[in-house]
Tab-separated table of N, CA and C and ligand atoms in Angstrom:
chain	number	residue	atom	x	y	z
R	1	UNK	N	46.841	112.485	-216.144
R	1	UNK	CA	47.071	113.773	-215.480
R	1	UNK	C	46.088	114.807	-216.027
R	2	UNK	N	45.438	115.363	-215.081
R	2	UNK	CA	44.540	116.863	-215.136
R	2	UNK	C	45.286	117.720	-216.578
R	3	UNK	N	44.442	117.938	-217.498
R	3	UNK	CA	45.208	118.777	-218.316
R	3	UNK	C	45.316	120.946	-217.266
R	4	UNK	N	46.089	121.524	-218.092
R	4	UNK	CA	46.127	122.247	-217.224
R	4	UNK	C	45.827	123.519	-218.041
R	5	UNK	N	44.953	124.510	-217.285
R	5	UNK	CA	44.498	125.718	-218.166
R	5	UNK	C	45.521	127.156	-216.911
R	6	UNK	N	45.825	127.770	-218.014
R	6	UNK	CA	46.550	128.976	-217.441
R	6	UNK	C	45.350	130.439	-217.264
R	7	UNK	N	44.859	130.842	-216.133
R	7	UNK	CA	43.708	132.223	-216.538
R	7	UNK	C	44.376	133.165	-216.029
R	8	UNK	N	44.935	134.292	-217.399
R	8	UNK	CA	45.339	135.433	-216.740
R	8	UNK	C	44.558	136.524	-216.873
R	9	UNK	N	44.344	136.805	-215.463
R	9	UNK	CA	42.625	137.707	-214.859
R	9	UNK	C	42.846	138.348	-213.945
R	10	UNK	N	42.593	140.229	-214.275
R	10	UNK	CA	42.781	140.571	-212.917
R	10	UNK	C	41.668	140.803	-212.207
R	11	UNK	N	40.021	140.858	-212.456
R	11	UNK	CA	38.900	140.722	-211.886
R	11	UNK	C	38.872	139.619	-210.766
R	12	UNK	N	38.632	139.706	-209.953
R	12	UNK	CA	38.867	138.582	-208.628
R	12	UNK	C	37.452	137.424	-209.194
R	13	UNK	N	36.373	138.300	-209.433
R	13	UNK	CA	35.229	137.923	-209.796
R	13	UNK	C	35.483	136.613	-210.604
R	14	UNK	N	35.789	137.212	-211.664
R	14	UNK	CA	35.748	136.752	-213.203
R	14	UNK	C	36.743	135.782	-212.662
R	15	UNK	N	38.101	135.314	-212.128
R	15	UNK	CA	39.172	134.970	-212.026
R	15	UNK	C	38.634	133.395	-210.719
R	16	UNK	N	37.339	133.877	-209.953
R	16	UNK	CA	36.980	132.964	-209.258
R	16	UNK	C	36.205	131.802	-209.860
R	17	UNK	N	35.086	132.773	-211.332
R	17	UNK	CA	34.069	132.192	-211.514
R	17	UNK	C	35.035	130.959	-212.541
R	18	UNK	N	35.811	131.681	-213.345
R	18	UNK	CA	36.473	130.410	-214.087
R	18	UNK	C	37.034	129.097	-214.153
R	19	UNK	N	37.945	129.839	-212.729
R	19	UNK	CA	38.533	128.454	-212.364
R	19	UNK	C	37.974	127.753	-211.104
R	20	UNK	N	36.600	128.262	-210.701
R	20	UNK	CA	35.561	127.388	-210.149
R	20	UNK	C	34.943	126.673	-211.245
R	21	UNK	N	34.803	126.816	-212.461
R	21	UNK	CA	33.964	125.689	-213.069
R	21	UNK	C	34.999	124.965	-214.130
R	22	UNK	N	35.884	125.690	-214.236
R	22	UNK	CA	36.564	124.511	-214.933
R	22	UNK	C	37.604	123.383	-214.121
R	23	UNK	N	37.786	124.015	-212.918
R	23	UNK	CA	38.075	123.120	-211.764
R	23	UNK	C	36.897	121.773	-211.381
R	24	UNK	N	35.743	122.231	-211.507
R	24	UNK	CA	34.752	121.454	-211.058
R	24	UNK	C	34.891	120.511	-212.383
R	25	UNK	N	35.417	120.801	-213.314
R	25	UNK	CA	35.107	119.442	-214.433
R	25	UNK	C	36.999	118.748	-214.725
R	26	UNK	N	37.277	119.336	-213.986
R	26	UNK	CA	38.687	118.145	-213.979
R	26	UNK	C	39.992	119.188	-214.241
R	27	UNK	N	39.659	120.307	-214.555
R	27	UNK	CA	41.372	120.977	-215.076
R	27	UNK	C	41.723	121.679	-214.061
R	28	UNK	N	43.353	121.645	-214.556
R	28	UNK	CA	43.993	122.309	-213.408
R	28	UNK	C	44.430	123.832	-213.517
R	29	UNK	N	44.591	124.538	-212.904
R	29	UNK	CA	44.193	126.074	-212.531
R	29	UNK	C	45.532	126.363	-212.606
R	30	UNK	N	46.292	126.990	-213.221
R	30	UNK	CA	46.983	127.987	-212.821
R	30	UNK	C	46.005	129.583	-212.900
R	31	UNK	N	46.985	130.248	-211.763
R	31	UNK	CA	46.018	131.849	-211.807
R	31	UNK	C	47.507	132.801	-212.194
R	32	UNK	N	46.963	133.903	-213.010
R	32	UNK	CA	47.764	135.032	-212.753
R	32	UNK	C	47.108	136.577	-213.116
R	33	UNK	N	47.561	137.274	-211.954
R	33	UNK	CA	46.935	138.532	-212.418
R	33	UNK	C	47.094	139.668	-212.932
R	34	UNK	N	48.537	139.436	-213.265
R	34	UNK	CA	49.060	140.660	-214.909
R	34	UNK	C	49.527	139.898	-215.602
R	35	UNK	N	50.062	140.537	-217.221
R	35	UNK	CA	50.605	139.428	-218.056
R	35	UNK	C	51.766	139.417	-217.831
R	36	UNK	N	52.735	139.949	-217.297
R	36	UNK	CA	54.246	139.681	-216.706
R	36	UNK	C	54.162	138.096	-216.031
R	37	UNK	N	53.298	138.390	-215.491
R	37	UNK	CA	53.445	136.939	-214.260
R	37	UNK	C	52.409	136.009	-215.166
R	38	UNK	N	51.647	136.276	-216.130
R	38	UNK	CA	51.206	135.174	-217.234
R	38	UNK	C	52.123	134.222	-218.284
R	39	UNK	N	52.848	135.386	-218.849
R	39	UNK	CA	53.688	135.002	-219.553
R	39	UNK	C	54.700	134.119	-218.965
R	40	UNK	N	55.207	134.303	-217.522
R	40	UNK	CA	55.557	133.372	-217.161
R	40	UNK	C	55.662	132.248	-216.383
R	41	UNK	N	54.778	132.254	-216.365
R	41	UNK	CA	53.444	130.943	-215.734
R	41	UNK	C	53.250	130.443	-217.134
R	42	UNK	N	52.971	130.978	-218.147
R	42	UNK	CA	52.516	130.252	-219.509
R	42	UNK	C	54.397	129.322	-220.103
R	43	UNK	N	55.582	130.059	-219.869
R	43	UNK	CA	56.666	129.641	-220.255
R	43	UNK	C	56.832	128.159	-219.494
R	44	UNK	N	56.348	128.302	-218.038
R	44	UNK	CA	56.880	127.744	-216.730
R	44	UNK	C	56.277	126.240	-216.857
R	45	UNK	N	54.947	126.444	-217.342
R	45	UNK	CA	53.754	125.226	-217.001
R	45	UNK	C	53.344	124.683	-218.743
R	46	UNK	N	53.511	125.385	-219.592
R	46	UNK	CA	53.016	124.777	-221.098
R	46	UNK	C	51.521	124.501	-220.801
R	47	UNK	N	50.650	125.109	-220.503
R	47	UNK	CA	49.089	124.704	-220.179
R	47	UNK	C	48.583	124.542	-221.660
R	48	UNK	N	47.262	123.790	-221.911
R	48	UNK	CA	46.948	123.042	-222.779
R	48	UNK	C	46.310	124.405	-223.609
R	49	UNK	N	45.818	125.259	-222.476
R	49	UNK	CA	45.354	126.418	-223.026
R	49	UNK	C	45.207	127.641	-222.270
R	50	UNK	N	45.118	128.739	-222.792
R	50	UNK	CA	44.754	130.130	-221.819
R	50	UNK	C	43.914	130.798	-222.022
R	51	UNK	N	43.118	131.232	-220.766
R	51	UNK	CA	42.016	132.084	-220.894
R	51	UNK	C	42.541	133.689	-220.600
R	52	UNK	N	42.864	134.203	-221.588
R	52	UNK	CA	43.542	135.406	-221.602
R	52	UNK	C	42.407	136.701	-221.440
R	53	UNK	N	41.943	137.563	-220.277
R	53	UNK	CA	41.573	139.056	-220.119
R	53	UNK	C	42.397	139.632	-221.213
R	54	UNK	N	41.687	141.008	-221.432
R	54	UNK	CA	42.066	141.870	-222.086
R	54	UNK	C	42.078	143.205	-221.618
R	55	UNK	N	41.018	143.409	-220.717
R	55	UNK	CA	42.121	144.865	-219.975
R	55	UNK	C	42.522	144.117	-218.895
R	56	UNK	N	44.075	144.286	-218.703
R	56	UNK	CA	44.674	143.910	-217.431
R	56	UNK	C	45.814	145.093	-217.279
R	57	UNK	N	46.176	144.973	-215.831
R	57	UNK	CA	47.491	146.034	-215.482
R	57	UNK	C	48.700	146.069	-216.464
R	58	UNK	N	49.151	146.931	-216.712
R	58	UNK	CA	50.590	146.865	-217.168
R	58	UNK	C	49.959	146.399	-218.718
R	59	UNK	N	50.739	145.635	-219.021
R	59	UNK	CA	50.681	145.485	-220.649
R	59	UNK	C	48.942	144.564	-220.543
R	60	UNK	N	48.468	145.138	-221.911
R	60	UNK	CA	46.963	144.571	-221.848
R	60	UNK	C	47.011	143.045	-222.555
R	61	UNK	N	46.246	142.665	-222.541
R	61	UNK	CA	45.675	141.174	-222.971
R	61	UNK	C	46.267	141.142	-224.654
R	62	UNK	N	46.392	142.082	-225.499
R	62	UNK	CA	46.914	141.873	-226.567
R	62	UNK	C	48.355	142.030	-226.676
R	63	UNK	N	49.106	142.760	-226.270
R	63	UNK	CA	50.283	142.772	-226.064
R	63	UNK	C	50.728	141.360	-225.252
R	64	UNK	N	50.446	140.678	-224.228
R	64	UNK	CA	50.362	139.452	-223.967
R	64	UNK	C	50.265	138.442	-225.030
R	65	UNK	N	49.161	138.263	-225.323
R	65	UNK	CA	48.956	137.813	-227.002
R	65	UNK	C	49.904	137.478	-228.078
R	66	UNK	N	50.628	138.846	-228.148
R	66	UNK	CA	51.791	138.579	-229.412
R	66	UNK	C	52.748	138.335	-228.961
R	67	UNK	N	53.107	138.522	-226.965
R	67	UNK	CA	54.328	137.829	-226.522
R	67	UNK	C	54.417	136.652	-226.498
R	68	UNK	N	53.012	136.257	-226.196
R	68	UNK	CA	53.078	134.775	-226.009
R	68	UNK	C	53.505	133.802	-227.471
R	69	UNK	N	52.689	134.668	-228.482
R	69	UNK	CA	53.059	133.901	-230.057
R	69	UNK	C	53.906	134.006	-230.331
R	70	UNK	N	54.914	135.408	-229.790
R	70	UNK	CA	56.601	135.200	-230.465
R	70	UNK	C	57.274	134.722	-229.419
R	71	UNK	N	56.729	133.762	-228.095
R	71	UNK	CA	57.990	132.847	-227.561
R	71	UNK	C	57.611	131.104	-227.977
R	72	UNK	N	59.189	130.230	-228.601
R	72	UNK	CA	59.027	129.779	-228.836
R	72	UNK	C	57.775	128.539	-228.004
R	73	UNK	N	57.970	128.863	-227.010
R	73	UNK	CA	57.633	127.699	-225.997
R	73	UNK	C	56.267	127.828	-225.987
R	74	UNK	N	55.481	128.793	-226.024
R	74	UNK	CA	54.231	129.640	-226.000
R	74	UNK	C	53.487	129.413	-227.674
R	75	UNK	N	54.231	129.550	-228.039
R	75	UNK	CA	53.503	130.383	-229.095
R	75	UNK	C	52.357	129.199	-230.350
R	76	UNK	N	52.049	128.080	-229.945
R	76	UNK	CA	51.167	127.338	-230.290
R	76	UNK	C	49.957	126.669	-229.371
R	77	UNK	N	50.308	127.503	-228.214
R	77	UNK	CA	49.516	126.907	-227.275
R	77	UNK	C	47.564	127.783	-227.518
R	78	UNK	N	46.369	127.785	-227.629
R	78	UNK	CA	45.278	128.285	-227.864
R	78	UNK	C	45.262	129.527	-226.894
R	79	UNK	N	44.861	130.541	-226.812
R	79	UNK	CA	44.491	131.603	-226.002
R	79	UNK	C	43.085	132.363	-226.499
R	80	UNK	N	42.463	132.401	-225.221
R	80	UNK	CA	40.915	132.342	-225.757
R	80	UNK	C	40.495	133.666	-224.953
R	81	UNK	N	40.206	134.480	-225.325
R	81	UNK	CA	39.696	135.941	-224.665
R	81	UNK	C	38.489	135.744	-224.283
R	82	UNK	N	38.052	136.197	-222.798
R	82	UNK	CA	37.115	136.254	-222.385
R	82	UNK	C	36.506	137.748	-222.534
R	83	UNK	N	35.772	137.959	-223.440
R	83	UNK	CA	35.561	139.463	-223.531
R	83	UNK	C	33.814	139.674	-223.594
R	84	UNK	N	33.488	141.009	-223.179
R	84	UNK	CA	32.167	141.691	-223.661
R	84	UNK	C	32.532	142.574	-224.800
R	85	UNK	N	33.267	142.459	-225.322
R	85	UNK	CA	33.516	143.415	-226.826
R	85	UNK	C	32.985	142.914	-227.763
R	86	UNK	N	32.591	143.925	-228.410
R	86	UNK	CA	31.300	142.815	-229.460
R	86	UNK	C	31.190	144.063	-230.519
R	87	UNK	N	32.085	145.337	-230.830
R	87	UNK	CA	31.819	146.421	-231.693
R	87	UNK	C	32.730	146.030	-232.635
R	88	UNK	N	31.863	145.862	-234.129
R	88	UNK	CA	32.371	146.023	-235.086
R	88	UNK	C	34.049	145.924	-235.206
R	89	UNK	N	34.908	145.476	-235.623
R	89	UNK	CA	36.639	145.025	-235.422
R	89	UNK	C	37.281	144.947	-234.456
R	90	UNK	N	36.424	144.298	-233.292
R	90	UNK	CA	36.927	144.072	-231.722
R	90	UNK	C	37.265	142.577	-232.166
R	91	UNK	N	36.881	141.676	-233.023
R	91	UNK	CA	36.887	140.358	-233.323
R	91	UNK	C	38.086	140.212	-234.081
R	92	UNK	N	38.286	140.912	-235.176
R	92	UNK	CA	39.598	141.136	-236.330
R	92	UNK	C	40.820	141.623	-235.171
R	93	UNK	N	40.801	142.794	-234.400
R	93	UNK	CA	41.776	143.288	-233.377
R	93	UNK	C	42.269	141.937	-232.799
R	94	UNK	N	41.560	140.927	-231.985
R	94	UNK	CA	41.525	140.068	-231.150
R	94	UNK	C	42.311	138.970	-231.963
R	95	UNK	N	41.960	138.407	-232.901
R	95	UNK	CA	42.670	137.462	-233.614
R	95	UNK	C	44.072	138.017	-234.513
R	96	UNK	N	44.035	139.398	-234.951
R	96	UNK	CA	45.156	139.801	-235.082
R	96	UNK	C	46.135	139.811	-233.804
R	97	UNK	N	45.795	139.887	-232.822
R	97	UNK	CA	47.132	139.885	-231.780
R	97	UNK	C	47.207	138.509	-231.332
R	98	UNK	N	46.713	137.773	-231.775
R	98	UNK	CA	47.247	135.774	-231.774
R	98	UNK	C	46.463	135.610	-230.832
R	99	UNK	N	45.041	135.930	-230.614
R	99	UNK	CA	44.120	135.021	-229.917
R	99	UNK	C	43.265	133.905	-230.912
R	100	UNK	N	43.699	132.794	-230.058
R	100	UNK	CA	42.692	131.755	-230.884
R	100	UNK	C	41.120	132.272	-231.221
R	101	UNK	N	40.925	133.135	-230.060
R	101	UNK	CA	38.876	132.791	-230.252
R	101	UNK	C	38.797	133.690	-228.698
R	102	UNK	N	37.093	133.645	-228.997
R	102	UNK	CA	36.998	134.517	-227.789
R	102	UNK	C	35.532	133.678	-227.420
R	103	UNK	N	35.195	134.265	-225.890
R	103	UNK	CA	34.214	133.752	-225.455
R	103	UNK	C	33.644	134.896	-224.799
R	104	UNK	N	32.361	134.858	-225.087
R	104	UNK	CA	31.357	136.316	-225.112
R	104	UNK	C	31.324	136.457	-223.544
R	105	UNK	N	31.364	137.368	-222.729
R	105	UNK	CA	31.051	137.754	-221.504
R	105	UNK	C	29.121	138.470	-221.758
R	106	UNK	N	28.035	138.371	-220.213
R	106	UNK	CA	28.952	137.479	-219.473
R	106	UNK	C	29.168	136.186	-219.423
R	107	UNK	N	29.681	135.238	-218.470
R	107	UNK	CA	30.014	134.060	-218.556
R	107	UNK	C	29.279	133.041	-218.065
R	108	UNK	N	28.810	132.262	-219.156
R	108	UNK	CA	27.699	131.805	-219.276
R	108	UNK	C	28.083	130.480	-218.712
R	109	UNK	N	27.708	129.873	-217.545
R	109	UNK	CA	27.993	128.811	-216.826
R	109	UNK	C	27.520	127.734	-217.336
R	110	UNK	N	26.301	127.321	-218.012
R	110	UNK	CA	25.963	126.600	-218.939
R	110	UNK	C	27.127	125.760	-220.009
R	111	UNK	N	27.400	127.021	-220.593
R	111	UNK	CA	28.433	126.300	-221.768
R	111	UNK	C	29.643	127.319	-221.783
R	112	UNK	N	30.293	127.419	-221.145
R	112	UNK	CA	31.676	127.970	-220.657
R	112	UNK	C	32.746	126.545	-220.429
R	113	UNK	N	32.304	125.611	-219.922
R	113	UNK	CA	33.669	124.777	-220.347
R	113	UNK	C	33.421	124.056	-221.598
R	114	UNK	N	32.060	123.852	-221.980
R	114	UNK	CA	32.474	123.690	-223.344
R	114	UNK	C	32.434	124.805	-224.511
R	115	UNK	N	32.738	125.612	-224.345
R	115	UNK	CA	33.579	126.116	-225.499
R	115	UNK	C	34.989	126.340	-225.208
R	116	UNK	N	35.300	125.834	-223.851
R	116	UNK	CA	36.677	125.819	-223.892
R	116	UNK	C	37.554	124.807	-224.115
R	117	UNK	N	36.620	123.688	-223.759
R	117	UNK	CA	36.879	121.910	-224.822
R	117	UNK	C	36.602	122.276	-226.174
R	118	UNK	N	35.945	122.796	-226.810
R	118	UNK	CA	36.135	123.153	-228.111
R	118	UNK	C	37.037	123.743	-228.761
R	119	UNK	N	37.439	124.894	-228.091
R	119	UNK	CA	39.206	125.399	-228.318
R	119	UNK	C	40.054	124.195	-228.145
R	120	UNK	N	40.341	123.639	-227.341
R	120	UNK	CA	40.777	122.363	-226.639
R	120	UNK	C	41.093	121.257	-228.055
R	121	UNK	N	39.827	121.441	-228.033
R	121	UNK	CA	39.489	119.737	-229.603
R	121	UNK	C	40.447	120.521	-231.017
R	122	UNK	N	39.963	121.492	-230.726
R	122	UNK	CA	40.609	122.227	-232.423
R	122	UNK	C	42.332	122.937	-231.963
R	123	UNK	N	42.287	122.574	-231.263
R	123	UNK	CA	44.039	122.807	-230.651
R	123	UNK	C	44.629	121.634	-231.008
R	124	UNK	N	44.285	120.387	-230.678
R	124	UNK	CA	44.636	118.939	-230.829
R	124	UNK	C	44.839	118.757	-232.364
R	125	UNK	N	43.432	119.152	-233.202
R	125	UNK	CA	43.723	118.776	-234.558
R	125	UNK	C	44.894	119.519	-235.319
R	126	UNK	N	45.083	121.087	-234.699
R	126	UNK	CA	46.205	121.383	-235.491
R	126	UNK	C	47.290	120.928	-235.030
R	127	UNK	N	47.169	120.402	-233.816
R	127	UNK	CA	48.875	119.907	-233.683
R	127	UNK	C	49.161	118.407	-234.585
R	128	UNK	N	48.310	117.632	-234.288
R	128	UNK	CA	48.194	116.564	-235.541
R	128	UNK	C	48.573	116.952	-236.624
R	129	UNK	N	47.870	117.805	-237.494
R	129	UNK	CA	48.009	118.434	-238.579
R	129	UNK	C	49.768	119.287	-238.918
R	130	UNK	N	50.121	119.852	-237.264
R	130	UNK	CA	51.870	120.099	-237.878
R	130	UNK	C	53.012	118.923	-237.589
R	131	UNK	N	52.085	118.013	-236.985
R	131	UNK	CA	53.211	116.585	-236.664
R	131	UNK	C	52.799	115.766	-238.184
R	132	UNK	N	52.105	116.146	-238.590
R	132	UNK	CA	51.719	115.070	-240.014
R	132	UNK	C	52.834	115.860	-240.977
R	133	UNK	N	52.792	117.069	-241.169
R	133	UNK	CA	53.330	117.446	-241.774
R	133	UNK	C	54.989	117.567	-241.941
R	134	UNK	N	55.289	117.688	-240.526
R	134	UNK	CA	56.561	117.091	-239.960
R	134	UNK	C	57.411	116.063	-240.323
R	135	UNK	N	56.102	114.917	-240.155
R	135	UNK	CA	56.928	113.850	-240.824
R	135	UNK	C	56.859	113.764	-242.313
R	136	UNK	N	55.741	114.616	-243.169
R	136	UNK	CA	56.017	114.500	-244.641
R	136	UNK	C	57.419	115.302	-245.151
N	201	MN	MN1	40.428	142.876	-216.622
């Protein structure tokens, strides 16, 4: 089965270009375009990962962020910011509100799904890493 990526995006643009190319290499799309209807699309579907905006309507991309990390169901899944923020503690901000990682805008069609298989690969090892521990 298609693993499945959740993009919550309210740019139509940005929201086409994504899940046109990561569609084109095998994953499956959920869309949403505030984080109300992310968060629960992210509860609903468990996607392998999310490409989380950061200005969006209503509550922004970080407030999303720490909802998603304080629900249980959510809250280990990778979320990867697609941002052009690049000033000095836009990076520290971003990982303080429980984003895995970010990916530089703009979006570089080249290597845009792989750095999102790279989130992907290092998502896998920590779950290994809390099932190892699990059973110790
Ligand atoms: Mn936006």
């Amino acid at each position: 089965m298609n693993l499945t990526i959740l993009v919550i995006e309210d740019n139509e643009q940005n929201l086409y270009l994504t899940t046109f190319l990561l569609e084109k290499n095998g994953f499956r799309i959920v869309q949403s375009r505030n984080g109300t209807d992310g968060i629960e699309a992210a509860v609903r579907e468990r996607p392998a990962l999310i490409v989380l905006d950061i200005n969006l309507p209503g509550a922004d991309g970080y407030a999303v962020a720490r909802a998603l990390r304080g629900t249980r169901e959510t809250a280990n899944i990778p979320i990867v910011a697609v941002t052009s923020y690049a000033m000095p503690g836009d990076r520290e901000r971003i990982l303080a509100a429980g984003y895995t990682g970010y990916i530089e805008k703009p979006i570089d069609p080249g290597s845009f799904v792989a750095q999102v298989r790279s989130y992907l690969a290092s998502a896998d090892l920590r779950r290994e890493h809390r099932e190892e521990e699990g059973r110790g």
